[in-house]
Short mmCIF file of C-alpha atoms in Angstrom, two decimals:
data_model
loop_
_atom_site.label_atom_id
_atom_site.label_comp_id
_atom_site.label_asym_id
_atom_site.label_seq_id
_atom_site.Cartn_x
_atom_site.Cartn_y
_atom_site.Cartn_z
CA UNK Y 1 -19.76 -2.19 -20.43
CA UNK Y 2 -17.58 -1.21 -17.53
CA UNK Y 3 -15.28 -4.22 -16.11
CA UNK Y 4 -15.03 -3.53 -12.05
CA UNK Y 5 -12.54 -6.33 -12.05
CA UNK Y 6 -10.64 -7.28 -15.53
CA UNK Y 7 -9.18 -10.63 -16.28
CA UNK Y 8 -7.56 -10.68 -12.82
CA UNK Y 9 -5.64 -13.53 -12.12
CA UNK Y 10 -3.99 -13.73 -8.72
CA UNK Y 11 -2.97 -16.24 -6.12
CA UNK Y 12 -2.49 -15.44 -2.53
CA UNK Y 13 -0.65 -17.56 -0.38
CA UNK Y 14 -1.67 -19.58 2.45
CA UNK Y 15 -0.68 -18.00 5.87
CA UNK Y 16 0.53 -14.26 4.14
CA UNK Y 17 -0.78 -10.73 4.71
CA UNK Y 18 -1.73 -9.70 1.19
CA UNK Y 19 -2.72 -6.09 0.23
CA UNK Y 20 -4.90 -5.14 -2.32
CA UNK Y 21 -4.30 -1.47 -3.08
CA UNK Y 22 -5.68 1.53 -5.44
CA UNK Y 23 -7.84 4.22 -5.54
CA UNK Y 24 -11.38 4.41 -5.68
CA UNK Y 25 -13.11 2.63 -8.17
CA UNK Y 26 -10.33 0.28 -8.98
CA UNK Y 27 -12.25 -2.71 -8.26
CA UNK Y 28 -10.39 -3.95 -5.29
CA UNK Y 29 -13.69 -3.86 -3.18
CA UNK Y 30 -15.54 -5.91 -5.39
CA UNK Y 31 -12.67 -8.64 -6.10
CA UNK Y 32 -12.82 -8.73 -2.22
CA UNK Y 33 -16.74 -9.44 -2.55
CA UNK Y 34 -16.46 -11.88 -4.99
CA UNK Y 35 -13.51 -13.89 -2.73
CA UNK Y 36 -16.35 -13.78 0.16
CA UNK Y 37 -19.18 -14.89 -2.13
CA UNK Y 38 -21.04 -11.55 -1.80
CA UNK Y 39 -20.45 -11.07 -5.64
CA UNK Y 40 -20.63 -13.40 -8.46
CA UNK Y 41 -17.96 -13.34 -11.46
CA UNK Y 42 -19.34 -12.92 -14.81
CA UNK Y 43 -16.47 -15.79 -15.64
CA UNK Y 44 -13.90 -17.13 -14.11
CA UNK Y 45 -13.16 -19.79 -10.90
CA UNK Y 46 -12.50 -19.02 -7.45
CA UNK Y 47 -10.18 -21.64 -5.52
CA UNK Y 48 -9.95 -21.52 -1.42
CA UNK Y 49 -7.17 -23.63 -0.21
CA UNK Y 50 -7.85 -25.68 -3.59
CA UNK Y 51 -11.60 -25.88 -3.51
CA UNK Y 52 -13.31 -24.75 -6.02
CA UNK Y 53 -16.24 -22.15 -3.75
CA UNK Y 54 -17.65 -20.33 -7.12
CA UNK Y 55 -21.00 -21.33 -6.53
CA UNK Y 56 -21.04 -21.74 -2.81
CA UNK Y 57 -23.14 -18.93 -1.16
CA UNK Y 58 -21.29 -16.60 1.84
CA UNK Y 59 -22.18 -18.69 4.41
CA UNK Y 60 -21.05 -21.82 3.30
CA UNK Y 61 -17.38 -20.70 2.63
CA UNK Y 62 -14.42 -20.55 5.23
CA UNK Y 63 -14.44 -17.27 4.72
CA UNK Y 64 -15.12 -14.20 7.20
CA UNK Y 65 -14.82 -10.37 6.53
CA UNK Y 66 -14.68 -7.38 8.40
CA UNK Y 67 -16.34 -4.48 7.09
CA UNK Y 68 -15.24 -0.97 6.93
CA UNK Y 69 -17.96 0.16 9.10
CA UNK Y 70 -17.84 -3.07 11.20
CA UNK Y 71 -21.05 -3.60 11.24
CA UNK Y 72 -21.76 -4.26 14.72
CA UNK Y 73 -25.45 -5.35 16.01
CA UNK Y 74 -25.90 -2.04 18.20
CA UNK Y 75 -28.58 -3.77 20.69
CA UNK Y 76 -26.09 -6.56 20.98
CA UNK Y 77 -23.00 -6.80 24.10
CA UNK Y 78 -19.47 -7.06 23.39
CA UNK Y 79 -19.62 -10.88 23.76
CA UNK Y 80 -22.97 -11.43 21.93
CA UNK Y 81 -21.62 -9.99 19.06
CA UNK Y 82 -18.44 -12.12 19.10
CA UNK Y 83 -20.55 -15.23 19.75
CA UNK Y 84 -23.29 -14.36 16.78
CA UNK Y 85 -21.79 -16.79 14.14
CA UNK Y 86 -20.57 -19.53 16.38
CA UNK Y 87 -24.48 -19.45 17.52
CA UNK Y 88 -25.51 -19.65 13.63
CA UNK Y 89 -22.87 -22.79 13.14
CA UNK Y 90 -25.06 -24.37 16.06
CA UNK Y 91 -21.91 -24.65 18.13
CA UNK Y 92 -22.28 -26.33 21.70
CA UNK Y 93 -22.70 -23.50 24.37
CA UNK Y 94 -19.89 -24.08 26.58
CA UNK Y 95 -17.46 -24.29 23.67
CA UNK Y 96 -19.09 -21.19 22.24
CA UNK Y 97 -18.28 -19.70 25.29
CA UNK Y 98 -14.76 -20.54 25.77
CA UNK Y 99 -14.17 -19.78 21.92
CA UNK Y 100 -15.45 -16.16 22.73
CA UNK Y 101 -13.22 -15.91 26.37
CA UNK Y 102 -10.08 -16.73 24.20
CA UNK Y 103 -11.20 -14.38 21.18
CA UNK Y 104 -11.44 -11.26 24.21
CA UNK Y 105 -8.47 -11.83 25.34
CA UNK Y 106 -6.27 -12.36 22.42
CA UNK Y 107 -7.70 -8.89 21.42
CA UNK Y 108 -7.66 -7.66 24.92
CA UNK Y 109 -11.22 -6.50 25.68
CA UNK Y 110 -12.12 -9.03 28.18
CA UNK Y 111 -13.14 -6.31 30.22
CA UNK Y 112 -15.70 -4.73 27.93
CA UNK Y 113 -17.15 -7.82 27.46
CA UNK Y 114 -21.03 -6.18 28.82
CA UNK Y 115 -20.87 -2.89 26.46
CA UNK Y 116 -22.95 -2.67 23.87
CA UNK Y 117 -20.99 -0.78 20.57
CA UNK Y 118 -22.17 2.78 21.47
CA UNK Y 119 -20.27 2.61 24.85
CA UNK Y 120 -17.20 1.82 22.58
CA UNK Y 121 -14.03 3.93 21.25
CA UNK Y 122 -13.50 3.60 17.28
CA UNK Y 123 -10.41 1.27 17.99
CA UNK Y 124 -12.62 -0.93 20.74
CA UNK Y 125 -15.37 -1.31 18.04
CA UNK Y 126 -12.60 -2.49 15.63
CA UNK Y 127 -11.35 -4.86 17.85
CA UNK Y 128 -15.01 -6.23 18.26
CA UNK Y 129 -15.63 -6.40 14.72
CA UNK Y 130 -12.21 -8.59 14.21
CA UNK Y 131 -12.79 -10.58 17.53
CA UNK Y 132 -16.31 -11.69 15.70
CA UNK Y 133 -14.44 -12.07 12.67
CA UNK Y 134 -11.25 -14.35 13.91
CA UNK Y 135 -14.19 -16.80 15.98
CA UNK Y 136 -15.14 -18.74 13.41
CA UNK Y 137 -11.70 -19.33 12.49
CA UNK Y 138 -11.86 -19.05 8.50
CA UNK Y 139 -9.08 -20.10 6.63
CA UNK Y 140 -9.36 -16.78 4.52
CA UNK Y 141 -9.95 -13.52 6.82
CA UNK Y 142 -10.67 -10.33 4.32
CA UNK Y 143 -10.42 -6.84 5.76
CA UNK Y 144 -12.41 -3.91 3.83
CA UNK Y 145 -10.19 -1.04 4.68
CA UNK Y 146 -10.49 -2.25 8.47
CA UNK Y 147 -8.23 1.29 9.84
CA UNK Y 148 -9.86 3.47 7.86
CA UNK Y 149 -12.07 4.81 11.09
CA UNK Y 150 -9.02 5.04 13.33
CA UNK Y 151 -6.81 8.17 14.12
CA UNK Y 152 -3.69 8.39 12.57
CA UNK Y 153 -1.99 7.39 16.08
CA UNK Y 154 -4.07 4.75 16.73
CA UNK Y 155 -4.09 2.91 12.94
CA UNK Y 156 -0.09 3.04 13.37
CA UNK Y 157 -0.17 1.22 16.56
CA UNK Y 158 -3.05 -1.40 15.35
CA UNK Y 159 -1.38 -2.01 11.84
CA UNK Y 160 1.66 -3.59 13.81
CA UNK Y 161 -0.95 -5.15 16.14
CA UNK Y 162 -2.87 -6.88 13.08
CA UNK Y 163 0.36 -7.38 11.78
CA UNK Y 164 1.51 -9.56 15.20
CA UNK Y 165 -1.43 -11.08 15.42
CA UNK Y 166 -2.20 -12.80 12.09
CA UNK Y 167 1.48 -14.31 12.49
CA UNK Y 168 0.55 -16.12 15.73
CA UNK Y 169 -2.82 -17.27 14.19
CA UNK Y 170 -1.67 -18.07 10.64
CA UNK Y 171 -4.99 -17.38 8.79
CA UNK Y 172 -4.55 -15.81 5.60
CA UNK Y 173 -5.37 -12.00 5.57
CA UNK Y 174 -6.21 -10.31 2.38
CA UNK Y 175 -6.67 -6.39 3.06
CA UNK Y 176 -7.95 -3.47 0.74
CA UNK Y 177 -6.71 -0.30 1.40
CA UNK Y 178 -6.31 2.81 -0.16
CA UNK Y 179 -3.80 4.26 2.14
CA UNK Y 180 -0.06 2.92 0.91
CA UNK Y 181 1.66 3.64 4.33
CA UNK Y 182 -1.04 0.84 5.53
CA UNK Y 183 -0.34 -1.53 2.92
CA UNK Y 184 3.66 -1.40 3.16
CA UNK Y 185 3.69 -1.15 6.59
CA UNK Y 186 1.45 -4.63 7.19
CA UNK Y 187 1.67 -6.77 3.57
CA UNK Y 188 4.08 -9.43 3.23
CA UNK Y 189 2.64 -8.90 -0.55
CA UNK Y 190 0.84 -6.58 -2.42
CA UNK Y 191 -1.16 -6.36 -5.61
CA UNK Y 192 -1.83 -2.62 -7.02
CA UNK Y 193 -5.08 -2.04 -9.08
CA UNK Y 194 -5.75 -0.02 -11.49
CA UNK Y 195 -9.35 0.31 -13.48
CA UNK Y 196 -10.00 -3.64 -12.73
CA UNK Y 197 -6.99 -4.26 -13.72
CA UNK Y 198 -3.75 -5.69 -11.52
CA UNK Y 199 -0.46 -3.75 -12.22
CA UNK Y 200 1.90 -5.59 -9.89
CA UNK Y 201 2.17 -7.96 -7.06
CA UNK Y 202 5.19 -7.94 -5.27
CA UNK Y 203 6.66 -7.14 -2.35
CA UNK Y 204 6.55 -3.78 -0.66
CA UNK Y 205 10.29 -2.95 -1.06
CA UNK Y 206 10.00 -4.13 -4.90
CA UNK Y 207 6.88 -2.46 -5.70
CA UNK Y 208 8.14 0.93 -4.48
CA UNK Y 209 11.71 0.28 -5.87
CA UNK Y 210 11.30 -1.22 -8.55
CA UNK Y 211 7.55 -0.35 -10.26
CA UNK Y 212 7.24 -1.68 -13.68
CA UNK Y 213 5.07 1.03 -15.20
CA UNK Y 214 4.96 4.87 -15.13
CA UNK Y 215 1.15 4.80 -13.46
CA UNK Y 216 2.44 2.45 -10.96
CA UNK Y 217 5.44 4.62 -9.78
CA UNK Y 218 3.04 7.89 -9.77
CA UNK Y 219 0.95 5.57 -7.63
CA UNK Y 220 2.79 4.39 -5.13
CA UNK Y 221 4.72 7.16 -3.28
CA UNK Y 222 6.68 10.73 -4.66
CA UNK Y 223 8.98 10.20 -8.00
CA UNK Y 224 10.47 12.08 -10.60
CA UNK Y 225 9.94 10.73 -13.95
CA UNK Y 226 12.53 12.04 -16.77
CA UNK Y 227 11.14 11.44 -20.68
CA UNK Y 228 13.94 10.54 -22.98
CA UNK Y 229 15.63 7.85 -25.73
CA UNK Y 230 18.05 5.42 -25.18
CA UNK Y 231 21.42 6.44 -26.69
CA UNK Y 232 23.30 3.16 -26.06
CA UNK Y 233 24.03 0.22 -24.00
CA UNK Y 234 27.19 -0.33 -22.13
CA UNK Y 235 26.66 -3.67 -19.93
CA UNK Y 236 24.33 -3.13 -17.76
CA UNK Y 237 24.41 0.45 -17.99
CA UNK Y 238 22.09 2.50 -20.40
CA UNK Y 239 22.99 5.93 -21.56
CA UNK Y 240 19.67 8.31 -22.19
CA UNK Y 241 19.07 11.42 -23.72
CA UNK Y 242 16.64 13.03 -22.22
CA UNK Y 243 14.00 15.84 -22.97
CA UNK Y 244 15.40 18.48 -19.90
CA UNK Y 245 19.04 17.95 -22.15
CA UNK Y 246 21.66 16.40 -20.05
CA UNK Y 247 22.51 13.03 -20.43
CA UNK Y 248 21.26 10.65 -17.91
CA UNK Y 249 22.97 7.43 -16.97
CA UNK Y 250 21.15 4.31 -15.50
CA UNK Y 251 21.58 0.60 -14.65
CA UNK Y 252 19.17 -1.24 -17.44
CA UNK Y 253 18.31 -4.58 -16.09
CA UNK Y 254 16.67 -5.89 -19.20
CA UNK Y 255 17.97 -5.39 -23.07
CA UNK Y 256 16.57 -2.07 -25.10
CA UNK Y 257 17.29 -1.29 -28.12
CA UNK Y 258 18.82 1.58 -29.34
CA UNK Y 259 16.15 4.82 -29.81
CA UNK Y 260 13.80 3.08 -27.16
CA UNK Y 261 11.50 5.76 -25.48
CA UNK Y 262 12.20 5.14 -21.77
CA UNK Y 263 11.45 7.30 -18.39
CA UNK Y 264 13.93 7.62 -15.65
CA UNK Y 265 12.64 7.45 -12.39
CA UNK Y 266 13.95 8.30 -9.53
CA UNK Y 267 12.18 9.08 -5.91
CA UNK Y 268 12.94 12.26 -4.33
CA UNK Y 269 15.24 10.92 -1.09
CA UNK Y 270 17.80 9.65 -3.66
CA UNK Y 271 18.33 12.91 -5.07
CA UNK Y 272 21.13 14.78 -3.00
CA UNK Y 273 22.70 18.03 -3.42
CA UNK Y 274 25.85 18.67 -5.44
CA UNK Y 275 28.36 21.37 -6.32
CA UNK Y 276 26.74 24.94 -7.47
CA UNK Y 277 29.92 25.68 -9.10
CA UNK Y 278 29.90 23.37 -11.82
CA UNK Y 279 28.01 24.78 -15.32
CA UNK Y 280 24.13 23.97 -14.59
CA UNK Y 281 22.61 20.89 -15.90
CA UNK Y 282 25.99 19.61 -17.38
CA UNK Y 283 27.35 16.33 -16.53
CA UNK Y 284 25.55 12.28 -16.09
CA UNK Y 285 22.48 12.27 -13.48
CA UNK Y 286 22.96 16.05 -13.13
CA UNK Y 287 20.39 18.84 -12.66
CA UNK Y 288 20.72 22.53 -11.53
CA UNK Y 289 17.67 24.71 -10.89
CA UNK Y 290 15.79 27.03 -8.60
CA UNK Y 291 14.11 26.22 -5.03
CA UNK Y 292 10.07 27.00 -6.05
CA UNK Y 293 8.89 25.01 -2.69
CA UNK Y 294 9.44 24.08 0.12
CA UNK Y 295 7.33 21.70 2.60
CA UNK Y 296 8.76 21.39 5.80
CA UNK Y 297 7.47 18.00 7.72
CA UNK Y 298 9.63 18.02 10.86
CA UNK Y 299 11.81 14.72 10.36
CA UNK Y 300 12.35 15.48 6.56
CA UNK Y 301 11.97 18.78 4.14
CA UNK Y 302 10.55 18.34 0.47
CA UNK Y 303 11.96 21.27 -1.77
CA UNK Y 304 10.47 21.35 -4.91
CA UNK Y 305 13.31 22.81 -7.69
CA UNK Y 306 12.08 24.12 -11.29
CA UNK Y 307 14.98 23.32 -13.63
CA UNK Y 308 14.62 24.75 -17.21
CA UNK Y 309 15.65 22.44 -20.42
CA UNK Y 310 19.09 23.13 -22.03
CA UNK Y 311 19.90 22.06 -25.36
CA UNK Y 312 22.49 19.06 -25.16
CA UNK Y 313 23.95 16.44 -27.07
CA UNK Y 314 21.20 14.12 -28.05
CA UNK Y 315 18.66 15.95 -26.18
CA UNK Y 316 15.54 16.82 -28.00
CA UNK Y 317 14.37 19.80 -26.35
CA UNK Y 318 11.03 18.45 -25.79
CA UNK Y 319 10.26 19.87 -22.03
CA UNK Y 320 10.27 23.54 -21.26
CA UNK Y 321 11.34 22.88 -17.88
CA UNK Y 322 9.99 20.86 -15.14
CA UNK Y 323 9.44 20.43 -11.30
CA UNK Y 324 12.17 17.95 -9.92
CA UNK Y 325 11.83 17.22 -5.69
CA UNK Y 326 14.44 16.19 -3.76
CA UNK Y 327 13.71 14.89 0.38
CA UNK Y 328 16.81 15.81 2.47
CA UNK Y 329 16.85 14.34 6.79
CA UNK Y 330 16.57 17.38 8.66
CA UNK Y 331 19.72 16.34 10.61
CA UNK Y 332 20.05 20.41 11.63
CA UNK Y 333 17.75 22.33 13.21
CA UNK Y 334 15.35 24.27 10.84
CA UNK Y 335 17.47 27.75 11.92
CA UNK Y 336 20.20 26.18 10.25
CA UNK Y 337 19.11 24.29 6.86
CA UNK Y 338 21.02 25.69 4.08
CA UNK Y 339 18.26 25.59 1.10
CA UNK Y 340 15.81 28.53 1.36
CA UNK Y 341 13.59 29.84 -1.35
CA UNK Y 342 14.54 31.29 -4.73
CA UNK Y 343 17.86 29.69 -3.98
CA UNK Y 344 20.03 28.04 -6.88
CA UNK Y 345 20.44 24.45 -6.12
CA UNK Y 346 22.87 20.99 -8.13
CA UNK Y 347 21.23 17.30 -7.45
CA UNK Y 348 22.75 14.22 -8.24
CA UNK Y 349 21.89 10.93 -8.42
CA UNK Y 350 23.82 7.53 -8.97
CA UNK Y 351 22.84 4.97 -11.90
CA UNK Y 352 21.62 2.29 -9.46
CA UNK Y 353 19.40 4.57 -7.44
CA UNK Y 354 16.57 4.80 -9.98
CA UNK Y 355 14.63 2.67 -12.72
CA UNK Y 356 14.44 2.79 -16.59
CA UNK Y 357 10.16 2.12 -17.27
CA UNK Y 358 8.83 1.24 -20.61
CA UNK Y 359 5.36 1.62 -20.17
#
């Protein structure tokens, strides 16, 4: 059998902008369907705000989501749509309408309050879709990637909109998302899937600094991961041997033994050059090699640098060579940037600017 979502045990606080985030197929759509009742677990209890709402249909939750397509009755107006499920809850018409005047003007489309959805931009139709969804005012608002329609310019500017307003409403958002710019940029919290499973939940600066497994740091933005064996343990400071030869030196913040397999990670922007004269791929946290690549992105360069394995004290020899990237600002003009191709080039990095993963 497959499991879409695997012994996943998770608690979102009240009032916080939580993130689920993965690829396709994790699961994080379906634990999002089984939080709005659309989906029943196999096992398992869901609580809302301590209520137990397993076996309560859709409907009778204080739940509301917005769906990726948003899902908009096309021969309805602007306001009809808005007011569909306060008409449903039998709420009295002049309250219905005032609920629905405040709703189109916290989201500011008052004045498209007579269009019907085909008269509408992609960003007014998502404002629609969360106007109808913020009505009812559910304790637990869930967002099925809800920018994922939007041009680039326009999901930046909403994702500090959505961000602004779910702090002056104070309803619980829980978002999937595929995109991790999205999920860092609006989560006070996320949790990363994986195959059903939940790697991490954390916070965005710890998830991307500080990932506790190799698929989660491949996940979640650019990093170089160095294969080696612990040599020893000084403090706080580990001392590895590692496959490319030189001896890398990092801040351990948990005890290892001895011979522990370990990977070094470390994400591109804290890799800076160093000196060219000094014997390649000699020294701690010190790698020489030759520009392959380079991807220039206007505010920052990636240059991709193949270094080849040297035989070193402890070192096993086990990699060939491999492709280390290092981000430097593009302070200078491009005329005047100093790395071109084919060009020999030293990085550094310091012992805290990295992490020592396990698994």
């Amino acid at each position: 059998p497959v499991y879409a979502v695997d012994d996943v045990s998770l608690a979102i606080y009240r009032g916080e902008f939580f993130s689920l985030l993965g690829s396709s197929g994790c699961g994080k759509s379906t634990l999002l369907r089984l939080l709005a009742g659309l989906e029943r677990p196999t096992q398992g209890r869901i609580f809302i705000d301590g209520a137990d709402v397993t076996d309560l249909p859709p409907y009778a939750r204080p739940v509301n989501m917005m769906f990726q397509s948003y899902a908009l009755f096309p021969h309805m107006s602007v306001e009809q749509n808005v007011a569909f499920g306060l008409k449903q809850d039998r709420m009295p018409r002049k309250q219905r309408r005032e609920r629905v005047d405040e709703m189109l003007a916290l989201l500011q489309i008052s004045e498209l309050r007579r269009r019907k959805p085909d008269q509408l931009s992609g960003g007014q139709r998502q404002r629609v879709a969360l106007a109808r969804s913020l009505a009812r005012q559910p304790k637990l608002l869930l967002l099925d990637e809800p920018l994922g329609a939007l041009d680039k310019r326009l999901r930046e500017n909403t994702q500090f909109e959505l961000v602004n307003l779910q702090e002056r409403l104070g309803i619980t958002f829980v978002t999937v998302t595929h995109d991790q710019e999205e999920a860092m940029t609006m989560s006070s919290r996320i949790g990363v899937m994986d195959a059903g499973r939940i790697l991490q939940v954390d916070t965005p600066t710890a998830i991307y600094e500080y990932p506790n497994c190799r698929a989660l740091a491949r996940f979640i933005g650019s990093v170089n991961l160095f294969d080696g064996k612990v040599l020893a343990i000084d403090g706080d400071l580990a001392r590895i041997a590692s496959s490319l030869g030189p001896v890398m030196e990092m801040r351990c913040l948990y005890p290892l033994a001895v011979g522990t397999s370990v990977s070094v990670a470390v994400r591109p922007e804290k890799m800076r050059p160093s000196d060219t004269t000094v014997p390649a791929n000699t020294g701690v946290n010190r790698l020489a090699g030759i520009v392959e690549d380079i991807a220039y992105l206007g505010g920052v360069s990636i240059y991709r640098v193949r270094v080849e394995a040297v035989n070193a004290a402890g070192g096993d020899g086990g990699a060939s060579s491999q492709i280390v990237e290092m981000t430097m600002t593009n302070v200078q003009p491009r005329t005047e940037q100093h790395l071109t191709w084919g060009q020999h080039v030293a990085m550094e990095w310091s012992p805290t600017s990295g992490v020592l993963l396990t698994e």
